[in-house]
Amino acid sequence: MSLCQGAAEGHRSGLKVQKHHHVPETKFQLYENSGEEDFCRILTYQLHTLDKCSFNTSSPLVIIVHGWSVDGMMESWIWKLAAALKSHKKQFNVIIADWLTLAHQHYAIAVQNTRLIGRELAEFVEWLELSSKYPRSNVHLIGYSLGAHVSGFAGSYVSGSAKIGRITGLDPAGPLFEGMSPTDRLSPDDANFVDAIHTFTQQHMGLSVGIKQAVAHYDFYPNGGTFQPGCNFLHMYNHIAEYGIAGIAATVKCAHERSVHLYIDSLLHDDKQSMAYWCNDIHTFDKGICLNCKKNRCNTLGINIRKERPQKGKKLYLKTRANMPFKVYHYQFKIHFINQIVGKQIEPTFTVSLTGTREDAENLPIVPVDGIHGNKTYSFLITLDTDIGELMMIKFKWEGTDVWANIWDTMQTIIPWTSGAPKKGLIVKTIRVKAGETQQKMTFCPQTHGNVQLYPAQEKTYVRCENEFAKGEQNGRRD
């Protein structure tokens, strides 16, 4: 048992005798409207402060728990998250758990302090329940970085068999937590439902800012959970070498904090909820083969997550944009290639242009990682920033230059093909598409029947196959 843990145990036993004399380190600030100073402090065991602050016992409670503090100041994301929660259609009580005095320490000391703050949070929730019959199942802790583990400890320290309703970990901290047992970090046992969003788990010198391992019922890994679109890490390692862990704090803020803004996004854009999909890893996801929603294999990131507890935790992956709203639309393209150049692997680049019932999307790149060889089906993930509606037509182009034409001419000269024999290229008979968000499956055939040959610098048009609509009317949009 660490020194801090031992102190916490003694502190806990002391509470049973003289709770009213204990002054918590944590300040519970009820956020009221929109300003950074617009809050009212609720004091544990002082019932009149609930009335003074107009705490609504019939509304859900969200407690925001910040993480390690470099400068001892509240970060701006706290107010943005609080305002987004207050603006949501649900009438939330929003409390900010201010533990800056113990978070503004050397990181290792702040880590030790997380258990003490967790106990104070648990004590606060128990007091609410005892004093005003406020059910702990209505409590949702949202913890960022170290605050995620504080929330986990709070959930584990609440007495009795009933648990806190929900804990959300926003890029839970990695250093001194990665690889630890469930009792020493945030875990699925800490609440009725636990979800986590991992946005900066990139390893450096054996440590990651955010924890890489799964810690929840649903663990989301946007863009693989390492780097995030729009975050520039060009000088990260130089900063770490020069400034140590403070360099990390200054440099990785963008990706680490992206977890918060993804959650805020889910509160502000009801019509653009990001969907994520169960997959083994990001490399498999990048092939597009995980866009399946059967048996709880997909879920919504953020406030509107489907709170079903799987028997075993699920890792979910998704792509996002660089800016809010972050939602993209995921598509799997399955293309069967026949490479007619026997014994030769080629490494082409393709682009697709899509025509939908609402919008079009042009020149989306497809690059086969291992080239094209033999007679094989390849799967690709394509993401769109906008909802194009139902996909109706695909223009598929083999990007190439005149160099390719010279290669074909040279090969015609060297190899004694019969006069008039067709050039050797690729055969693409059909393109099968699955839309992740709607789960709709579609098959596309060449617009010109029998025209299945594809050569460099050539573009072909594919439309829904003739039997596609009849099949769709019979089957609807079943997966």
mmCIF file of N, CA and C in Angstrom, residues 211-294:
data_model
loop_
_atom_site.group_PDB
_atom_site.id
_atom_site.type_symbol
_atom_site.label_atom_id
_atom_site.label_comp_id
_atom_site.label_asym_id
_atom_site.label_seq_id
_atom_site.Cartn_x
_atom_site.Cartn_y
_atom_site.Cartn_z
ATOM 1 N N ILE A 211 -4.051 5.915 -22.119
ATOM 2 C CA ILE A 211 -3.915 4.470 -21.937
ATOM 3 C C ILE A 211 -4.366 3.746 -23.209
ATOM 4 N N LYS A 212 -3.607 2.744 -23.611
ATOM 5 C CA LYS A 212 -3.929 2.026 -24.844
ATOM 6 C C LYS A 212 -4.874 0.859 -24.573
ATOM 7 N N GLN A 213 -4.732 0.212 -23.442
ATOM 8 C CA GLN A 213 -5.527 -0.979 -23.168
ATOM 9 C C GLN A 213 -6.996 -0.616 -22.956
ATOM 10 N N ALA A 214 -7.859 -1.584 -23.204
ATOM 11 C CA ALA A 214 -9.288 -1.374 -23.005
ATOM 12 C C ALA A 214 -9.592 -1.281 -21.514
ATOM 13 N N VAL A 215 -10.460 -0.338 -21.126
ATOM 14 C CA VAL A 215 -10.764 -0.118 -19.709
ATOM 15 C C VAL A 215 -12.271 -0.018 -19.453
ATOM 16 N N ALA A 216 -13.093 -0.315 -20.487
ATOM 17 C CA ALA A 216 -14.517 -0.031 -20.380
ATOM 18 C C ALA A 216 -15.351 -1.141 -21.005
ATOM 19 N N HIS A 217 -16.679 -0.972 -20.962
ATOM 20 C CA HIS A 217 -17.556 -1.878 -21.706
ATOM 21 C C HIS A 217 -17.396 -1.636 -23.201
ATOM 22 N N TYR A 218 -17.317 -0.358 -23.579
ATOM 23 C CA TYR A 218 -17.037 0.026 -24.963
ATOM 24 C C TYR A 218 -15.866 0.999 -24.967
ATOM 25 N N ASP A 219 -14.796 0.619 -25.650
ATOM 26 C CA ASP A 219 -13.623 1.483 -25.804
ATOM 27 C C ASP A 219 -13.547 1.949 -27.248
ATOM 28 N N PHE A 220 -13.593 3.260 -27.448
ATOM 29 C CA PHE A 220 -13.567 3.846 -28.784
ATOM 30 C C PHE A 220 -12.147 4.297 -29.122
ATOM 31 N N TYR A 221 -11.709 3.981 -30.339
ATOM 32 C CA TYR A 221 -10.380 4.381 -30.810
ATOM 33 C C TYR A 221 -10.535 5.163 -32.115
ATOM 34 N N PRO A 222 -10.860 6.463 -32.027
ATOM 35 C CA PRO A 222 -10.975 7.268 -33.243
ATOM 36 C C PRO A 222 -9.649 7.320 -33.998
ATOM 37 N N ASN A 223 -9.697 7.037 -35.285
ATOM 38 C CA ASN A 223 -8.499 7.070 -36.139
ATOM 39 C C ASN A 223 -7.378 6.191 -35.592
ATOM 40 N N GLY A 224 -7.762 5.121 -34.901
ATOM 41 C CA GLY A 224 -6.791 4.195 -34.325
ATOM 42 C C GLY A 224 -6.366 4.559 -32.916
ATOM 43 N N GLY A 225 -6.744 5.760 -32.452
ATOM 44 C CA GLY A 225 -6.428 6.154 -31.078
ATOM 45 C C GLY A 225 -5.022 6.674 -30.874
ATOM 46 N N THR A 226 -4.279 6.900 -31.945
ATOM 47 C CA THR A 226 -2.903 7.385 -31.793
ATOM 48 C C THR A 226 -2.821 8.874 -32.109
ATOM 49 N N PHE A 227 -2.785 9.218 -33.399
ATOM 50 C CA PHE A 227 -2.790 10.628 -33.793
ATOM 51 C C PHE A 227 -4.169 11.003 -34.318
ATOM 52 N N GLN A 228 -4.518 12.271 -34.247
ATOM 53 C CA GLN A 228 -5.817 12.739 -34.707
ATOM 54 C C GLN A 228 -5.672 13.734 -35.856
ATOM 55 N N PRO A 229 -6.574 13.691 -36.826
ATOM 56 C CA PRO A 229 -6.521 14.633 -37.959
ATOM 57 C C PRO A 229 -6.518 16.074 -37.473
ATOM 58 N N GLY A 230 -5.652 16.881 -38.063
ATOM 59 C CA GLY A 230 -5.580 18.292 -37.690
ATOM 60 C C GLY A 230 -4.635 18.591 -36.544
ATOM 61 N N CYS A 231 -4.054 17.574 -35.933
ATOM 62 C CA CYS A 231 -3.094 17.780 -34.840
ATOM 63 C C CYS A 231 -1.677 17.589 -35.381
ATOM 64 N N ASN A 232 -0.851 18.577 -35.201
ATOM 65 C CA ASN A 232 0.501 18.553 -35.755
ATOM 66 C C ASN A 232 1.507 18.153 -34.675
ATOM 67 N N PHE A 233 2.163 17.013 -34.902
ATOM 68 C CA PHE A 233 3.129 16.509 -33.911
ATOM 69 C C PHE A 233 4.563 16.515 -34.457
ATOM 70 N N LEU A 234 4.807 17.420 -35.381
ATOM 71 C CA LEU A 234 6.108 17.449 -36.043
ATOM 72 C C LEU A 234 7.258 17.635 -35.054
ATOM 73 N N HIS A 235 7.041 18.489 -34.059
ATOM 74 C CA HIS A 235 8.141 18.819 -33.141
ATOM 75 C C HIS A 235 7.987 18.164 -31.769
ATOM 76 N N MET A 236 7.114 17.167 -31.671
ATOM 77 C CA MET A 236 6.800 16.602 -30.363
ATOM 78 C C MET A 236 8.036 16.064 -29.647
ATOM 79 N N TYR A 237 8.804 15.217 -30.316
ATOM 80 C CA TYR A 237 9.920 14.559 -29.638
ATOM 81 C C TYR A 237 11.017 15.544 -29.251
ATOM 82 N N ASN A 238 11.206 16.592 -30.050
ATOM 83 C CA ASN A 238 12.162 17.634 -29.681
ATOM 84 C C ASN A 238 11.722 18.338 -28.401
ATOM 85 N N HIS A 239 10.421 18.609 -28.298
ATOM 86 C CA HIS A 239 9.903 19.269 -27.104
ATOM 87 C C HIS A 239 10.050 18.385 -25.872
ATOM 88 N N ILE A 240 9.812 17.091 -26.046
ATOM 89 C CA ILE A 240 9.940 16.167 -24.914
ATOM 90 C C ILE A 240 11.394 16.135 -24.434
ATOM 91 N N ALA A 241 12.335 16.099 -25.399
ATOM 92 C CA ALA A 241 13.751 16.058 -25.048
ATOM 93 C C ALA A 241 14.175 17.321 -24.302
ATOM 94 N N GLU A 242 13.595 18.457 -24.694
ATOM 95 C CA GLU A 242 14.016 19.728 -24.109
ATOM 96 C C GLU A 242 13.310 20.041 -22.788
ATOM 97 N N TYR A 243 11.983 19.730 -22.734
ATOM 98 C CA TYR A 243 11.197 20.163 -21.579
ATOM 99 C C TYR A 243 10.702 19.018 -20.699
ATOM 100 N N GLY A 244 11.003 17.763 -21.070
ATOM 101 C CA GLY A 244 10.517 16.639 -20.280
ATOM 102 C C GLY A 244 9.018 16.496 -20.388
ATOM 103 N N ILE A 245 8.379 16.084 -19.278
ATOM 104 C CA ILE A 245 6.939 15.812 -19.322
ATOM 105 C C ILE A 245 6.133 17.084 -19.585
ATOM 106 N N ALA A 246 6.677 18.247 -19.237
ATOM 107 C CA ALA A 246 5.991 19.500 -19.561
ATOM 108 C C ALA A 246 5.938 19.697 -21.077
ATOM 109 N N GLY A 247 6.966 19.186 -21.759
ATOM 110 C CA GLY A 247 6.965 19.242 -23.222
ATOM 111 C C GLY A 247 5.853 18.410 -23.810
ATOM 112 N N ILE A 248 5.577 17.263 -23.154
ATOM 113 C CA ILE A 248 4.455 16.438 -23.592
ATOM 114 C C ILE A 248 3.161 17.218 -23.452
ATOM 115 N N ALA A 249 2.986 17.848 -22.285
ATOM 116 C CA ALA A 249 1.749 18.578 -22.029
ATOM 117 C C ALA A 249 1.539 19.694 -23.045
ATOM 118 N N ALA A 250 2.623 20.374 -23.430
ATOM 119 C CA ALA A 250 2.509 21.483 -24.360
ATOM 120 C C ALA A 250 2.240 21.011 -25.782
ATOM 121 N N THR A 251 2.707 19.812 -26.116
ATOM 122 C CA THR A 251 2.691 19.374 -27.499
ATOM 123 C C THR A 251 1.515 18.481 -27.853
ATOM 124 N N VAL A 252 1.109 17.618 -26.947
ATOM 125 C CA VAL A 252 0.095 16.616 -27.304
ATOM 126 C C VAL A 252 -1.319 17.042 -26.923
ATOM 127 N N LYS A 253 -1.470 18.262 -26.433
ATOM 128 C CA LYS A 253 -2.775 18.751 -26.001
ATOM 129 C C LYS A 253 -3.845 18.529 -27.065
ATOM 130 N N CYS A 254 -3.501 18.761 -28.305
ATOM 131 C CA CYS A 254 -4.483 18.670 -29.386
ATOM 132 C C CYS A 254 -5.102 17.285 -29.464
ATOM 133 N N ALA A 255 -4.274 16.244 -29.536
ATOM 134 C CA ALA A 255 -4.804 14.884 -29.694
ATOM 135 C C ALA A 255 -5.386 14.352 -28.389
ATOM 136 N N HIS A 256 -4.726 14.628 -27.284
ATOM 137 C CA HIS A 256 -5.206 14.163 -25.978
ATOM 138 C C HIS A 256 -6.588 14.764 -25.688
ATOM 139 N N GLU A 257 -6.712 16.053 -25.949
ATOM 140 C CA GLU A 257 -7.951 16.766 -25.661
ATOM 141 C C GLU A 257 -9.035 16.517 -26.719
ATOM 142 N N ARG A 258 -8.649 15.947 -27.858
ATOM 143 C CA ARG A 258 -9.640 15.661 -28.897
ATOM 144 C C ARG A 258 -10.766 14.777 -28.351
ATOM 145 N N SER A 259 -10.442 13.922 -27.379
ATOM 146 C CA SER A 259 -11.466 13.065 -26.771
ATOM 147 C C SER A 259 -12.606 13.911 -26.196
ATOM 148 N N VAL A 260 -12.253 15.041 -25.576
ATOM 149 C CA VAL A 260 -13.258 15.929 -24.990
ATOM 150 C C VAL A 260 -14.131 16.533 -26.080
ATOM 151 N N HIS A 261 -13.482 16.996 -27.146
ATOM 152 C CA HIS A 261 -14.227 17.695 -28.199
ATOM 153 C C HIS A 261 -15.091 16.735 -29.011
ATOM 154 N N LEU A 262 -14.682 15.492 -29.099
ATOM 155 C CA LEU A 262 -15.552 14.485 -29.718
ATOM 156 C C LEU A 262 -16.815 14.302 -28.884
ATOM 157 N N TYR A 263 -16.661 14.338 -27.573
ATOM 158 C CA TYR A 263 -17.826 14.190 -26.698
ATOM 159 C C TYR A 263 -18.718 15.431 -26.789
ATOM 160 N N ILE A 264 -18.106 16.606 -26.788
ATOM 161 C CA ILE A 264 -18.871 17.848 -26.951
ATOM 162 C C ILE A 264 -19.639 17.821 -28.270
ATOM 163 N N ASP A 265 -18.989 17.347 -29.310
ATOM 164 C CA ASP A 265 -19.609 17.233 -30.634
ATOM 165 C C ASP A 265 -20.895 16.412 -30.573
ATOM 166 N N SER A 266 -20.866 15.319 -29.803
ATOM 167 C CA SER A 266 -22.047 14.462 -29.697
ATOM 168 C C SER A 266 -23.203 15.177 -29.005
ATOM 169 N N LEU A 267 -22.880 16.158 -28.154
ATOM 170 C CA LEU A 267 -23.908 16.937 -27.458
ATOM 171 C C LEU A 267 -24.496 18.025 -28.346
ATOM 172 N N LEU A 268 -23.668 18.579 -29.232
ATOM 173 C CA LEU A 268 -24.089 19.740 -30.023
ATOM 174 C C LEU A 268 -24.720 19.380 -31.358
ATOM 175 N N HIS A 269 -24.432 18.181 -31.871
ATOM 176 C CA HIS A 269 -24.898 17.833 -33.221
ATOM 177 C C HIS A 269 -25.686 16.525 -33.198
ATOM 178 N N ASP A 270 -26.952 16.641 -32.831
ATOM 179 C CA ASP A 270 -27.816 15.456 -32.767
ATOM 180 C C ASP A 270 -27.940 14.759 -34.117
ATOM 181 N N ASP A 271 -27.837 15.535 -35.192
ATOM 182 C CA ASP A 271 -28.021 14.963 -36.530
ATOM 183 C C ASP A 271 -26.718 14.433 -37.131
ATOM 184 N N LYS A 272 -25.627 14.532 -36.391
ATOM 185 C CA LYS A 272 -24.329 14.068 -36.906
ATOM 186 C C LYS A 272 -23.607 13.246 -35.839
ATOM 187 N N GLN A 273 -24.257 12.190 -35.377
ATOM 188 C CA GLN A 273 -23.680 11.315 -34.359
ATOM 189 C C GLN A 273 -22.674 10.356 -35.008
ATOM 190 N N SER A 274 -21.489 10.276 -34.436
ATOM 191 C CA SER A 274 -20.433 9.425 -35.000
ATOM 192 C C SER A 274 -20.647 7.961 -34.622
ATOM 193 N N MET A 275 -20.633 7.101 -35.637
ATOM 194 C CA MET A 275 -20.798 5.666 -35.429
ATOM 195 C C MET A 275 -19.430 4.982 -35.447
ATOM 196 N N ALA A 276 -19.252 4.022 -34.537
ATOM 197 C CA ALA A 276 -17.994 3.268 -34.462
ATOM 198 C C ALA A 276 -18.298 1.776 -34.528
ATOM 199 N N TYR A 277 -17.290 0.993 -34.926
ATOM 200 C CA TYR A 277 -17.508 -0.416 -35.268
ATOM 201 C C TYR A 277 -16.487 -1.305 -34.567
ATOM 202 N N TRP A 278 -16.974 -2.445 -34.093
ATOM 203 C CA TRP A 278 -16.136 -3.420 -33.407
ATOM 204 C C TRP A 278 -15.136 -4.016 -34.385
ATOM 205 N N CYS A 279 -13.866 -4.011 -34.001
ATOM 206 C CA CYS A 279 -12.815 -4.524 -34.891
ATOM 207 C C CYS A 279 -11.610 -4.931 -34.041
ATOM 208 N N ASN A 280 -10.781 -5.794 -34.584
ATOM 209 C CA ASN A 280 -9.593 -6.252 -33.851
ATOM 210 C C ASN A 280 -8.545 -5.158 -33.699
ATOM 211 N N ASP A 281 -8.335 -4.384 -34.771
ATOM 212 C CA ASP A 281 -7.320 -3.333 -34.743
ATOM 213 C C ASP A 281 -7.571 -2.376 -35.895
ATOM 214 N N ILE A 282 -6.829 -1.276 -35.906
ATOM 215 C CA ILE A 282 -7.055 -0.237 -36.911
ATOM 216 C C ILE A 282 -6.641 -0.712 -38.301
ATOM 217 N N HIS A 283 -5.656 -1.602 -38.386
ATOM 218 C CA HIS A 283 -5.212 -2.078 -39.700
ATOM 219 C C HIS A 283 -6.312 -2.889 -40.372
ATOM 220 N N THR A 284 -7.011 -3.700 -39.591
ATOM 221 C CA THR A 284 -8.144 -4.460 -40.133
ATOM 222 C C THR A 284 -9.280 -3.504 -40.475
ATOM 223 N N PHE A 285 -9.503 -2.526 -39.617
ATOM 224 C CA PHE A 285 -10.574 -1.558 -39.861
ATOM 225 C C PHE A 285 -10.332 -0.777 -41.147
ATOM 226 N N ASP A 286 -9.069 -0.447 -41.411
ATOM 227 C CA ASP A 286 -8.717 0.327 -42.607
ATOM 228 C C ASP A 286 -9.021 -0.423 -43.905
ATOM 229 N N LYS A 287 -9.264 -1.715 -43.813
ATOM 230 C CA LYS A 287 -9.651 -2.486 -44.999
ATOM 231 C C LYS A 287 -11.165 -2.463 -45.210
ATOM 232 N N GLY A 288 -11.876 -1.890 -44.263
ATOM 233 C CA GLY A 288 -13.318 -1.749 -44.421
ATOM 234 C C GLY A 288 -14.131 -2.973 -44.062
ATOM 235 N N ILE A 289 -13.500 -3.986 -43.481
ATOM 236 C CA ILE A 289 -14.214 -5.255 -43.283
ATOM 237 C C ILE A 289 -14.925 -5.349 -41.930
ATOM 238 N N CYS A 290 -14.955 -4.252 -41.171
ATOM 239 C CA CYS A 290 -15.569 -4.303 -39.839
ATOM 240 C C CYS A 290 -16.876 -3.518 -39.735
ATOM 241 N N LEU A 291 -17.436 -3.099 -40.846
ATOM 242 C CA LEU A 291 -18.623 -2.241 -40.806
ATOM 243 C C LEU A 291 -19.896 -3.062 -40.606
ATOM 244 N N ASN A 292 -19.967 -3.738 -39.472
ATOM 245 C CA ASN A 292 -21.069 -4.653 -39.188
ATOM 246 C C ASN A 292 -21.746 -4.239 -37.886
ATOM 247 N N CYS A 293 -23.063 -4.117 -37.923
ATOM 248 C CA CYS A 293 -23.797 -3.705 -36.718
ATOM 249 C C CYS A 293 -24.597 -4.832 -36.081
ATOM 250 N N LYS A 294 -24.457 -6.044 -36.583
ATOM 251 C CA LYS A 294 -25.169 -7.166 -35.964
ATOM 252 C C LYS A 294 -24.617 -7.445 -34.569
#
